[in-house]
mmCIF file of C-alpha atoms in Angstrom:
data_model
loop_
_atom_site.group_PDB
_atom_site.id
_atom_site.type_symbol
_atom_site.label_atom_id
_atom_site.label_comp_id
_atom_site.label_asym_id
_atom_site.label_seq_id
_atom_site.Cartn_x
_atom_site.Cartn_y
_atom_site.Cartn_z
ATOM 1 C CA UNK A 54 11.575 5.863 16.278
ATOM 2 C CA UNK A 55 10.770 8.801 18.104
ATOM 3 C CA UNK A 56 8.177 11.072 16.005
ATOM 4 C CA UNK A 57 10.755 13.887 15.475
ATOM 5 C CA UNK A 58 13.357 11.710 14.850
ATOM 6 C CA UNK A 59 11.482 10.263 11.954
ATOM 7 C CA UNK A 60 10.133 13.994 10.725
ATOM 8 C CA UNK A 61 13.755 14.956 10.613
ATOM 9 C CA UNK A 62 14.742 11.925 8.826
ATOM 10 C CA UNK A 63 11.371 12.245 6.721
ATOM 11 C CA UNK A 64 12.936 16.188 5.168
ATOM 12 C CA UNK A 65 15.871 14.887 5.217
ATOM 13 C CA UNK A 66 15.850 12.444 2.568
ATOM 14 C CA UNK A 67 13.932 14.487 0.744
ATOM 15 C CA UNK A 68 16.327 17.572 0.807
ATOM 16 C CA UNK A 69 18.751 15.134 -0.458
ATOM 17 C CA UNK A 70 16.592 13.769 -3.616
ATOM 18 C CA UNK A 71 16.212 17.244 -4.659
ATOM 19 C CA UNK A 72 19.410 18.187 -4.316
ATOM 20 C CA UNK A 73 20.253 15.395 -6.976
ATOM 21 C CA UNK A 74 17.481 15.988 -9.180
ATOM 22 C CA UNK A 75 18.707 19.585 -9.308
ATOM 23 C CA UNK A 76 22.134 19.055 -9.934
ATOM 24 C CA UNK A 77 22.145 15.669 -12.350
ATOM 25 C CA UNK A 78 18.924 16.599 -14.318
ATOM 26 C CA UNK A 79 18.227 20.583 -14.150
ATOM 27 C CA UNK A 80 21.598 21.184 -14.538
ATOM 28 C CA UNK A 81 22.348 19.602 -17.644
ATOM 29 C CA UNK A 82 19.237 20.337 -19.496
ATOM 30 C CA UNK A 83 19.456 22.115 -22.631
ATOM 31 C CA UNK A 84 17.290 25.402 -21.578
ATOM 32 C CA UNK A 85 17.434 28.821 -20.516
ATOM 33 C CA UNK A 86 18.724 29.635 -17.469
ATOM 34 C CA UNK A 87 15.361 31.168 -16.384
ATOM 35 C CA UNK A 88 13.552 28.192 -16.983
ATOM 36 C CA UNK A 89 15.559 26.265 -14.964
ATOM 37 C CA UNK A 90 15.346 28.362 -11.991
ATOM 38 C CA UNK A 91 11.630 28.335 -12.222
ATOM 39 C CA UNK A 92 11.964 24.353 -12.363
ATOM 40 C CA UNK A 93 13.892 24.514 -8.702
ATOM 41 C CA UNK A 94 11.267 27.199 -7.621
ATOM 42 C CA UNK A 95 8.760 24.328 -8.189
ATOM 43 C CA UNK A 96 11.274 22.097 -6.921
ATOM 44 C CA UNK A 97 11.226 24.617 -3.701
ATOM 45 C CA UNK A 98 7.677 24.421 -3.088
ATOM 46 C CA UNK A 99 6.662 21.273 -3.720
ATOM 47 C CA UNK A 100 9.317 20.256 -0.931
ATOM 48 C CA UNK A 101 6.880 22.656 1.293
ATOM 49 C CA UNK A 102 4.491 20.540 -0.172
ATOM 50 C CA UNK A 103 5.994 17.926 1.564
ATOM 51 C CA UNK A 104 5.813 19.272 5.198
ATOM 52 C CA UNK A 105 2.557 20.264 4.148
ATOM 53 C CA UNK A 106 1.533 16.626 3.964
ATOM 54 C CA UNK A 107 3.510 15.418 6.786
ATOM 55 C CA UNK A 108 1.387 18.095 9.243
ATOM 56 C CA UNK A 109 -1.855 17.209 7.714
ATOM 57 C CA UNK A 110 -0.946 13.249 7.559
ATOM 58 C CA UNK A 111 -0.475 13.447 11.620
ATOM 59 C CA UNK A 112 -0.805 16.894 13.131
ATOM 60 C CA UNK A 113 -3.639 18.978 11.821
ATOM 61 C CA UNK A 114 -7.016 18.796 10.041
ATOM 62 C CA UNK A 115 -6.875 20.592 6.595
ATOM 63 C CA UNK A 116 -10.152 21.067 3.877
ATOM 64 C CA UNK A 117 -9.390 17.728 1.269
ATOM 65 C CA UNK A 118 -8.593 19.725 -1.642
ATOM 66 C CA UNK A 119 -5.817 20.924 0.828
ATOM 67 C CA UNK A 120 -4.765 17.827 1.286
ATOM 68 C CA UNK A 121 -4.534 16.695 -2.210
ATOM 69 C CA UNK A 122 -2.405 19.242 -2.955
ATOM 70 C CA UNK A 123 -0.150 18.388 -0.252
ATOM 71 C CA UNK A 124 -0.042 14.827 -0.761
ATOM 72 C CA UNK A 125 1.061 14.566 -4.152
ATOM 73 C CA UNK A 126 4.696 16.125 -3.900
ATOM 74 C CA UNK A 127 5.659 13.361 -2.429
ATOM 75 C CA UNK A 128 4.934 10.952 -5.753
ATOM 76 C CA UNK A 129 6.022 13.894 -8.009
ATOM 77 C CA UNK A 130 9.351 14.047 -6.379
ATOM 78 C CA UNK A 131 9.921 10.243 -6.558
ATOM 79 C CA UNK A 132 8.987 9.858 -10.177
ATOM 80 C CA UNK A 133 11.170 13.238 -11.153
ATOM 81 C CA UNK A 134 13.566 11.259 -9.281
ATOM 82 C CA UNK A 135 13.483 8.084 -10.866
ATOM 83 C CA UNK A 136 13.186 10.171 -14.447
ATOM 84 C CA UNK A 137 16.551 11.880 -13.333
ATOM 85 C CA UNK A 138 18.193 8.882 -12.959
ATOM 86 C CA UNK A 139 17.417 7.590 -16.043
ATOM 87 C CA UNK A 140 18.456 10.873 -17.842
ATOM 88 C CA UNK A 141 21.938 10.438 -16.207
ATOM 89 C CA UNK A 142 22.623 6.904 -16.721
ATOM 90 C CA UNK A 143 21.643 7.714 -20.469
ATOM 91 C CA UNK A 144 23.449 10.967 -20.810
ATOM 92 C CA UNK A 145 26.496 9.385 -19.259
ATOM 93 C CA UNK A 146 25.990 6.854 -22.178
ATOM 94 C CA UNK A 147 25.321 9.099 -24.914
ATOM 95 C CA UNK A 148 29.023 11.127 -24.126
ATOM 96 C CA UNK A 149 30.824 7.799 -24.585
ATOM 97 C CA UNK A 150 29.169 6.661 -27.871
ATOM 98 C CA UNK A 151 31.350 7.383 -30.897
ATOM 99 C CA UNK A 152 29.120 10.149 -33.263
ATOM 100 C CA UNK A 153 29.256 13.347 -34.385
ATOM 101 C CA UNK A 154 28.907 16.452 -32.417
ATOM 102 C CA UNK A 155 25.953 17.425 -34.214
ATOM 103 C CA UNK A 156 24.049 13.899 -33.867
ATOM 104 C CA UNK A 157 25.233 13.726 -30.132
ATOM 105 C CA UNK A 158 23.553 17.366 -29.572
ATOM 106 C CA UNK A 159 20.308 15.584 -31.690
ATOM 107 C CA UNK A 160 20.220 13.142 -29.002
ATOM 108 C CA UNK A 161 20.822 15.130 -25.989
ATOM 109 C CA UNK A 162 18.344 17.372 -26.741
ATOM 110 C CA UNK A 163 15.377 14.543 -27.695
ATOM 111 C CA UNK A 164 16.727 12.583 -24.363
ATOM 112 C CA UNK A 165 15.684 16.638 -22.525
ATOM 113 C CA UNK A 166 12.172 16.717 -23.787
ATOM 114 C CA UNK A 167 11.661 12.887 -23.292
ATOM 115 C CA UNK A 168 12.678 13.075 -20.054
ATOM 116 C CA UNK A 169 10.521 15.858 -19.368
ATOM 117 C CA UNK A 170 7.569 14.535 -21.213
ATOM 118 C CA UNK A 171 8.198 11.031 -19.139
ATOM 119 C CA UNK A 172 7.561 12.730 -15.649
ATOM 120 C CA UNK A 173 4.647 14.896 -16.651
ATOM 121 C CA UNK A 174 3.311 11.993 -17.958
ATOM 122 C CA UNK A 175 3.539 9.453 -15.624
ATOM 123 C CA UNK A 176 2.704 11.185 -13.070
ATOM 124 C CA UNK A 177 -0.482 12.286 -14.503
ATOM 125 C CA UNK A 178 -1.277 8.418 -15.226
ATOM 126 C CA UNK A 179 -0.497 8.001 -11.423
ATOM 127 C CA UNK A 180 -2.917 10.483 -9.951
ATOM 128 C CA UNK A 181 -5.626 8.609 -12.075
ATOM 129 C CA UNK A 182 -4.834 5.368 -11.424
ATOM 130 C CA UNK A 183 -5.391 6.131 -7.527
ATOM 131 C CA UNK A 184 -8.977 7.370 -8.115
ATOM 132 C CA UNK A 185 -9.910 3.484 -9.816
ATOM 133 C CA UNK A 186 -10.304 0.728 -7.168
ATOM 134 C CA UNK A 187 -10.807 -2.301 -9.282
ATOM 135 C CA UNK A 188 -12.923 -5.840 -8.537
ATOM 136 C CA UNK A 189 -10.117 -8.480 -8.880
ATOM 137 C CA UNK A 190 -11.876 -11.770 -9.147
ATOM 138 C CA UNK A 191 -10.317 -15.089 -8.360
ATOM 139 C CA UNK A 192 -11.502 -18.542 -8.066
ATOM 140 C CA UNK A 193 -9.112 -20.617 -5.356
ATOM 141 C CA UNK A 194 -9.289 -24.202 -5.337
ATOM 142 C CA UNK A 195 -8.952 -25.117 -1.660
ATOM 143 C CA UNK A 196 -8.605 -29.214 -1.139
ATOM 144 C CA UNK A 197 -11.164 -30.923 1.088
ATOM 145 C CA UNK A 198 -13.598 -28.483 0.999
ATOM 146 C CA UNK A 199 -17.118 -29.508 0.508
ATOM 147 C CA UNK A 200 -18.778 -26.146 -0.135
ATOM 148 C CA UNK A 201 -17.750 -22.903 -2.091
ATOM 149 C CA UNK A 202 -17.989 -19.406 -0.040
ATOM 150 C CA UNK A 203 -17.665 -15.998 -1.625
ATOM 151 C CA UNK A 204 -14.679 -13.609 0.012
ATOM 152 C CA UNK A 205 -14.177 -10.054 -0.101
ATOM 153 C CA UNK A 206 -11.074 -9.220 0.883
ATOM 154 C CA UNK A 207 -9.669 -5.350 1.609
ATOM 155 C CA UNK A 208 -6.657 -4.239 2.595
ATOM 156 C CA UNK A 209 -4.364 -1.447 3.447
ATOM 157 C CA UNK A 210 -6.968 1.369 3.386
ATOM 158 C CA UNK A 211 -5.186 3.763 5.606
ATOM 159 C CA UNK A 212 -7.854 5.542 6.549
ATOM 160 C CA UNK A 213 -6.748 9.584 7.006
ATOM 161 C CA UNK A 214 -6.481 12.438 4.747
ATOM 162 C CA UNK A 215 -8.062 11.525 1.552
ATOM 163 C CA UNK A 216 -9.229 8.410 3.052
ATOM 164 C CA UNK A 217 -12.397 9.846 4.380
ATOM 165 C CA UNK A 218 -16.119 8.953 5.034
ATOM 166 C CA UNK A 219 -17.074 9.548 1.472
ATOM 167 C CA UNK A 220 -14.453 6.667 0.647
ATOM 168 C CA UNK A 221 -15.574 4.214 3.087
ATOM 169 C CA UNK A 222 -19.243 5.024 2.074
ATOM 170 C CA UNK A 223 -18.628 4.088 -1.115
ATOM 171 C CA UNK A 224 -16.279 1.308 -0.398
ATOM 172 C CA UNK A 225 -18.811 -0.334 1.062
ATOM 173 C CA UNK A 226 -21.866 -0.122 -1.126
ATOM 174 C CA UNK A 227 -19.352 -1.411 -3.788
ATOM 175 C CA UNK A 228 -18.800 -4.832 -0.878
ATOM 176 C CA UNK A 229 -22.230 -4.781 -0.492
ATOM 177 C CA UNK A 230 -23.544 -5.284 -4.174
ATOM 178 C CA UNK A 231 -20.904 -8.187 -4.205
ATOM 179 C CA UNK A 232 -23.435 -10.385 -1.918
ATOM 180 C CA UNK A 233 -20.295 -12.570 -0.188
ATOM 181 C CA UNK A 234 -20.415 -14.728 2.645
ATOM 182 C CA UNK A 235 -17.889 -12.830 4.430
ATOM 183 C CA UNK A 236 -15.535 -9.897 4.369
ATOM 184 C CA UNK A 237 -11.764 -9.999 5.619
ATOM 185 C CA UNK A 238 -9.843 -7.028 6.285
ATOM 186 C CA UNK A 239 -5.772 -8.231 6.172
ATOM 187 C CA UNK A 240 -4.695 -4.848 8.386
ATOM 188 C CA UNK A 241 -3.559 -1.237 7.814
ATOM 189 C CA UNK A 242 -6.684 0.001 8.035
ATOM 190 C CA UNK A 243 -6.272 3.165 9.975
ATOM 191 C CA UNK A 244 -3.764 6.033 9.792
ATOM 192 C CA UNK A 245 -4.469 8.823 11.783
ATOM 193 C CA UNK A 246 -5.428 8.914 15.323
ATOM 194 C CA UNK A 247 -7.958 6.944 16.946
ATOM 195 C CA UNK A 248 -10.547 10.392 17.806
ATOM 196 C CA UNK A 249 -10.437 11.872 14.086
ATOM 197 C CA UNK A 250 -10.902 7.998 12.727
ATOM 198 C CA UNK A 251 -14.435 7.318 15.033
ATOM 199 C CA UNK A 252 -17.192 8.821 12.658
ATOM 200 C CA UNK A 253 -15.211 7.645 9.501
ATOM 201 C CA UNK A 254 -14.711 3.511 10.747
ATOM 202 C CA UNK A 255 -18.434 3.839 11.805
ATOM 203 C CA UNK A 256 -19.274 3.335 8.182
ATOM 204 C CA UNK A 257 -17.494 0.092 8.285
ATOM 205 C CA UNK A 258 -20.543 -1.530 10.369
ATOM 206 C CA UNK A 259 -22.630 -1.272 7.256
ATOM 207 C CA UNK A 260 -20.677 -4.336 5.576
ATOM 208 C CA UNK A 261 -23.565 -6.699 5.091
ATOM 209 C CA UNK A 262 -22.197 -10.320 4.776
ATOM 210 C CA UNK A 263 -23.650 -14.131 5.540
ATOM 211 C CA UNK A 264 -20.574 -14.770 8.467
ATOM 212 C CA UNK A 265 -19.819 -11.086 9.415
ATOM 213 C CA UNK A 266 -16.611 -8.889 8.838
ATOM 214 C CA UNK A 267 -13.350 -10.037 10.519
ATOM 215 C CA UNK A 268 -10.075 -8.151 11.013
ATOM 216 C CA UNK A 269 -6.574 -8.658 11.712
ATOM 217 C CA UNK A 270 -3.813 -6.003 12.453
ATOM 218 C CA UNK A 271 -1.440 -4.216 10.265
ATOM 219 C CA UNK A 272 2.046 -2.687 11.618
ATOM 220 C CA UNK A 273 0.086 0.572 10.851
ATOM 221 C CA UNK A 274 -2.342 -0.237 14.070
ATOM 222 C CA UNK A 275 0.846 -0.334 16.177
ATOM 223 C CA UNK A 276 1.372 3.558 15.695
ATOM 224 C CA UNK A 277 -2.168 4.697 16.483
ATOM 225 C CA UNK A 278 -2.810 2.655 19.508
ATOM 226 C CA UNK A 279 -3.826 -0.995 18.644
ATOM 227 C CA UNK A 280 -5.667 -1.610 21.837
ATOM 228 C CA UNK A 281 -8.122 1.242 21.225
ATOM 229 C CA UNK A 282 -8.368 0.634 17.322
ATOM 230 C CA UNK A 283 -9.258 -3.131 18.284
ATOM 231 C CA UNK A 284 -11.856 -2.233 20.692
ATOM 232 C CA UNK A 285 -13.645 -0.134 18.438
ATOM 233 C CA UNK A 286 -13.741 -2.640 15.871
ATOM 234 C CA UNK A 287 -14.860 -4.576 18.364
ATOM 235 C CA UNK A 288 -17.896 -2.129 18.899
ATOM 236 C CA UNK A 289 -19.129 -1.808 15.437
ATOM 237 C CA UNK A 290 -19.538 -5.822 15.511
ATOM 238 C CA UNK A 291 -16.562 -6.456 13.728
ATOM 239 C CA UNK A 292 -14.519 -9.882 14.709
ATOM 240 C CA UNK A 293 -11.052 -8.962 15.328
ATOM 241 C CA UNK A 294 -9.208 -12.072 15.224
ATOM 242 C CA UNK A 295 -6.017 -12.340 18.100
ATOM 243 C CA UNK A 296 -4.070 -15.163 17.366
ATOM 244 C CA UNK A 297 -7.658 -17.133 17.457
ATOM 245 C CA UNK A 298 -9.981 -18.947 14.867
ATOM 246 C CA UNK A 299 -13.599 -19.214 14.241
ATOM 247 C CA UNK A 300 -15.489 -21.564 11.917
ATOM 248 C CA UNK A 301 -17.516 -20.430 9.065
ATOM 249 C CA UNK A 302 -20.000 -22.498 7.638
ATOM 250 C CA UNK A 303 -22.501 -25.017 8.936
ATOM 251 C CA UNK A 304 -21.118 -27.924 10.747
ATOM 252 C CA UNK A 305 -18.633 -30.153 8.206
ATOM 253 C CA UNK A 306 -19.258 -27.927 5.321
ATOM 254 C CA UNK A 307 -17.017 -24.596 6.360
ATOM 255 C CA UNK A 308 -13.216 -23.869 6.932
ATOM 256 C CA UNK A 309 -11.483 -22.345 9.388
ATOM 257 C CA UNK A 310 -10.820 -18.866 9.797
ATOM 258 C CA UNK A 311 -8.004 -17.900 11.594
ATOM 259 C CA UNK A 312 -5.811 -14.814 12.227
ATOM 260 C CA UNK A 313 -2.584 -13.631 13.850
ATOM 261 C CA UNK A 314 -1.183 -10.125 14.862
ATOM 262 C CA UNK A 315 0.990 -8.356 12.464
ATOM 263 C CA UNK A 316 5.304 -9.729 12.637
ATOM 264 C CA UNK A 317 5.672 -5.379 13.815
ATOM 265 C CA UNK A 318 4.686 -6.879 17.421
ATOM 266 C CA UNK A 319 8.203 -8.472 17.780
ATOM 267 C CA UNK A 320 9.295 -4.950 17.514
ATOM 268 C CA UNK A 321 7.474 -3.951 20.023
ATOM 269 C CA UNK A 322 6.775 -6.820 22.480
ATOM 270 C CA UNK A 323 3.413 -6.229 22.422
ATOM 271 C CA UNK A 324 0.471 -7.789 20.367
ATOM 272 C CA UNK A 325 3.186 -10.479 19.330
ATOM 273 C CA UNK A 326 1.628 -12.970 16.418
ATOM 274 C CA UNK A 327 1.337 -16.864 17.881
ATOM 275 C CA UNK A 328 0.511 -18.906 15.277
ATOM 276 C CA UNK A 329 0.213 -21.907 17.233
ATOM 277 C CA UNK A 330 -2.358 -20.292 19.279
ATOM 278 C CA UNK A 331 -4.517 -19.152 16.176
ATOM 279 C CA UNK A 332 -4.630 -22.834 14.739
ATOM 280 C CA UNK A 333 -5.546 -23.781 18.575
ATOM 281 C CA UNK A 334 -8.161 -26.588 18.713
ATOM 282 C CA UNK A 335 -8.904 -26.034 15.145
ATOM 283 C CA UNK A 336 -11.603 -28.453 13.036
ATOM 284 C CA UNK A 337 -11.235 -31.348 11.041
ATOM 285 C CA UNK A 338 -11.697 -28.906 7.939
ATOM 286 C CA UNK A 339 -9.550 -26.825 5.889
ATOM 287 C CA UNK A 340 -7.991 -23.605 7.111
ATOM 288 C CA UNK A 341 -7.148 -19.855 5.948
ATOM 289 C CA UNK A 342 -4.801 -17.679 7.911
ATOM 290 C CA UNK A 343 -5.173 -13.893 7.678
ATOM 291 C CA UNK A 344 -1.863 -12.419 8.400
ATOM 292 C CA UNK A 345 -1.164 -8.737 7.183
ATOM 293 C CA UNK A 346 2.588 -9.349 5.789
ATOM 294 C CA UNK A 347 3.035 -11.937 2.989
ATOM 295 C CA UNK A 348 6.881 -13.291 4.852
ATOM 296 C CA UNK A 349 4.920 -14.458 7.918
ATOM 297 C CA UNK A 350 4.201 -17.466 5.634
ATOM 298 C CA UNK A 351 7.521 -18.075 7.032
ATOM 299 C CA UNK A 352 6.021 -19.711 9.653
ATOM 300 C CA UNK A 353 2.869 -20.864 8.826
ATOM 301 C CA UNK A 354 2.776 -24.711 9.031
ATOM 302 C CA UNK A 355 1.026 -27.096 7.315
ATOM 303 C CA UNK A 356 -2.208 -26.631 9.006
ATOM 304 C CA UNK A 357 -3.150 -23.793 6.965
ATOM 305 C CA UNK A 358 -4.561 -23.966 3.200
ATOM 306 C CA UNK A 359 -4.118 -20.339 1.873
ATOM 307 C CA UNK A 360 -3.005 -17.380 3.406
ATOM 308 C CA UNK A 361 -4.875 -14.008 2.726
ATOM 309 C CA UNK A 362 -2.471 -11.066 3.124
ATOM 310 C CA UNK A 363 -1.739 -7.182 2.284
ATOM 311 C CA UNK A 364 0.817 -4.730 2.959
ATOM 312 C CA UNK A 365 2.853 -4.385 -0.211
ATOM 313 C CA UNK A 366 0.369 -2.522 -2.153
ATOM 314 C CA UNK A 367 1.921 -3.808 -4.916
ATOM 315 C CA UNK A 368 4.541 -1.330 -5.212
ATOM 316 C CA UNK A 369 1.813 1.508 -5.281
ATOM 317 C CA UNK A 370 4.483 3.344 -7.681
ATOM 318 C CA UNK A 371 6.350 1.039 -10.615
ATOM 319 C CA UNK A 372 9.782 1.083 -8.941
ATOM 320 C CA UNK A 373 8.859 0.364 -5.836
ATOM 321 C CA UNK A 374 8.258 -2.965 -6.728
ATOM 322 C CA UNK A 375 11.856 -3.677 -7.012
ATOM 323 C CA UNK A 376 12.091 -2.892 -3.312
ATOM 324 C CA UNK A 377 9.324 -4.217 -1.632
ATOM 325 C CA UNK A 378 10.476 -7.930 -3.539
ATOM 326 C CA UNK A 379 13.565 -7.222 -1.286
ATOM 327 C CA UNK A 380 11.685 -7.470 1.881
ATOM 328 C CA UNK A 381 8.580 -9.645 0.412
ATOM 329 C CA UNK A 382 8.442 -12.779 -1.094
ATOM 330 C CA UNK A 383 5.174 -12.073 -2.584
ATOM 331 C CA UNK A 384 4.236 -8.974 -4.183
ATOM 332 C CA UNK A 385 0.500 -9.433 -5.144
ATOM 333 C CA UNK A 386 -1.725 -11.978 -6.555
ATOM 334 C CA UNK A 387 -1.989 -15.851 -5.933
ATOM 335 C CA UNK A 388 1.234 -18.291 -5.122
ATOM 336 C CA UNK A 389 1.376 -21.734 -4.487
ATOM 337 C CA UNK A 390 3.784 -21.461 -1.904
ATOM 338 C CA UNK A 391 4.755 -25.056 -1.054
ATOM 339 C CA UNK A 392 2.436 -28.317 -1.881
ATOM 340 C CA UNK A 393 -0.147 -27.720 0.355
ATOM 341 C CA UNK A 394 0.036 -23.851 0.757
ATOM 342 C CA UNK A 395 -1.365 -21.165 -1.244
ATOM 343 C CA UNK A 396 -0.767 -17.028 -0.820
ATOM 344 C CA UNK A 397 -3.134 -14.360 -2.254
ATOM 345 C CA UNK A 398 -1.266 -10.883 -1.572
ATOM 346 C CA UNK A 399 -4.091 -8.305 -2.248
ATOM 347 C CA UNK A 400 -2.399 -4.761 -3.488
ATOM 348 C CA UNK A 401 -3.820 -2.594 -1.098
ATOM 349 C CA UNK A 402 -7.557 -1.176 -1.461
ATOM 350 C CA UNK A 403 -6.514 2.749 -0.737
ATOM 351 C CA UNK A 404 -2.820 3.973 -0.855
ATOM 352 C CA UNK A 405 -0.403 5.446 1.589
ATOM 353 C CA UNK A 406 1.479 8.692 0.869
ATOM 354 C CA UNK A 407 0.795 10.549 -2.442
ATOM 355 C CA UNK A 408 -2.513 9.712 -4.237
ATOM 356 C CA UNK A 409 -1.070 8.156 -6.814
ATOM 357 C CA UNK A 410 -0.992 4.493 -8.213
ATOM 358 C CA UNK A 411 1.827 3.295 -10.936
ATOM 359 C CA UNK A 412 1.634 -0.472 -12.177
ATOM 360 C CA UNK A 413 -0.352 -1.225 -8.953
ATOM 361 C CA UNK A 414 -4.227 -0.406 -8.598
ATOM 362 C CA UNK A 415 -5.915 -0.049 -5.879
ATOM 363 C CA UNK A 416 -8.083 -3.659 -5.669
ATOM 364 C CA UNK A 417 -11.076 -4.611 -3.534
ATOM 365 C CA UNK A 418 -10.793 -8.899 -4.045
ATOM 366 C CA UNK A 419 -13.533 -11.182 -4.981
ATOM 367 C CA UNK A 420 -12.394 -14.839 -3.738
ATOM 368 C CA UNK A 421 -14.254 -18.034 -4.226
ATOM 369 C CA UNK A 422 -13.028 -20.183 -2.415
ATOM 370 C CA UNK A 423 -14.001 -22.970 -4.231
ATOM 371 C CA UNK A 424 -14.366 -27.281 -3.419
ATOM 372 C CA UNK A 425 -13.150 -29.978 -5.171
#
């Protein structure tokens, strides 16, 4: 989609979520008038908020406490959004229950503060959540495999904005005190453009490991030119794997490590996945995929023994979850997806959008891959 297309189509949805939080929630709370035109004054500016974001996501360079500002109207408006839904679905209940005037009124005006209470809170828990990226550790049993390795797996760090050098700094001192044999990076790893990224992805070449780092695109790459994104990867002595595989391991003791490009290159004939190329000439030994979205196990064969993947970020906020499941058949954590294949869908390590987490925290993921 062209870039003002999408901008357009960005406000425009947004305009329209206000519009119904204004007129199904404000409206019908029991307050003053005066403070419910300060609540769409806030409702005014925090859709400014919004363009805000969207200029400082893609178009201009703004201090980070800027940017924190104008990142979280985004989550505020979805949660007030989600809480206004609620409140009309249950006052639209409450008018057809059969009780007195005076209990109904009782009701209404607990279901107002609630309500109000809900948002505030929530989306407090949210902005906290974000600042937490937990260790999830996981022991995978992986058949025919004669010797355990250590995995750290990120994903989904959308570097940009908040996302800065500080972050990857500590990122990876927090990798590096994990002591793994190698680190995989499922895709969506960069946001912005390729010049303000440099001096930030830099600090990705500190990654100590035994085997090295290894990469595989996200659909995020696509929009920030892949080709340049790759090479510098490339540069910082990072393995970028294209439809390829590599063994890890000495000699009849390691697995294969292979890796495709993100399912968005059939979009855009370009940097199309080929799985049969990345299990190419592969070793008598077993075999994990990296592949970005968890539905490509689509059309994985079975070749592979567990697939490492991203991209949902678990939802990032609660009901978001419902949606992603709609396009995902794996939302986070580890499936056995048929006999011989297993999925581990890792939440996201930094966040897209608003800083804010709901039900889904940000993860960096421990995996021992382990023989038996």
């Amino acid at each position: 989609m062209n870039p003002q297309l999408f901008f357009i189509a960005f406000l425009g949805v947004f305009i329209l979520i206000n519009m119904y939080i204004s007129r199904r929630f404000i409206a019908h709370l029991d307050i003053k008038s005066i403070h419910k035109f300060y609540f769409r004054i806030f409702l005014f500016v925090n859709f400014f908020g919004i363009i805000g974001y969207m200029l400082g996501r893609y178009y201009a360079d703004f201090p980070n406490w800027l940017y924190f500002l104008f990142s979280l109207p985004i989550g505020v408006l979805f949660l007030l959004f989600c809480t206004a839904i609620i409140y009309d679905i249950s006052r639209a209940i409450l008018k057809r229950i059969p009780i007195s005037k005076r209990r109904r009124d009782f009701f209404k005006r607990s279901l107002d503060i609630s309500s109000l209470a809900l948002a505030s809170t929530l989306s407090a828990k949210s902005i906290y959540n974000a600042r937490d990226i937990k260790l999830e550790k996981i022991d995978i049993n992986i058949k025919k495999l004669k010797k355990s390795y250590k995995i750290a797996q990120l994903s989904d760090i959308h570097i940009g904005g908040l996302i800065d050098k500080a972050f990857i700094k500590n990122l990876v001192l927090r990798v590096n005190t994990l002591k793994v044999d190698l680190v995989v990076i499922t895709g969506d790893l960069i946001d912005i453009e390729m010049d303000r990224a440099k001096d930030i992805l830099a600090e990705l070449g500190n990654l100590n490991s035994t085997y090295g780092t290894f990469f595989v695109a996200g659909n995020h790459e696509y929009f920030h030119d892949i080709e340049k994104i790759i090479e510098t990867l490339k540069g910082l002595d990072i393995r970028v794997l294209e439809n390829e595989n590599v063994y890890i391991g000495e000699e009849d003791e390691g697995f294969n490590l292979a890796g495709v490009y993100d399912i968005f290159g059939y979009r855009t004939n370009n940097y199309v996945p080929d799985l049969n190329r990345a299990l190419k000439d592969l070793k008598k030994s077993p075999t994990v995929l990296l592949a970005h979205q968890p539905k490509y196990i689509d059309e994985v064969t079975d070749s592979v023994d567990l697939m490492l993947s991203g991209h949902t970020h678990g939802g990032q906020l609660f009901p978001f979850r419902f949606l992603v499941k709609l396009q995902q058949p794996y939302l986070s954590g580890l499936h056995q997806h048929n006999r011989e294949l297993q999925i581990y869908v890792n939440k996201g390590t930094g966040f897209w959008g608003p800083p804010m987490r709901l039900g889904a925290s940000s993860e960096i993921t421990e995996i021992t891959l382990v023989c038996t």
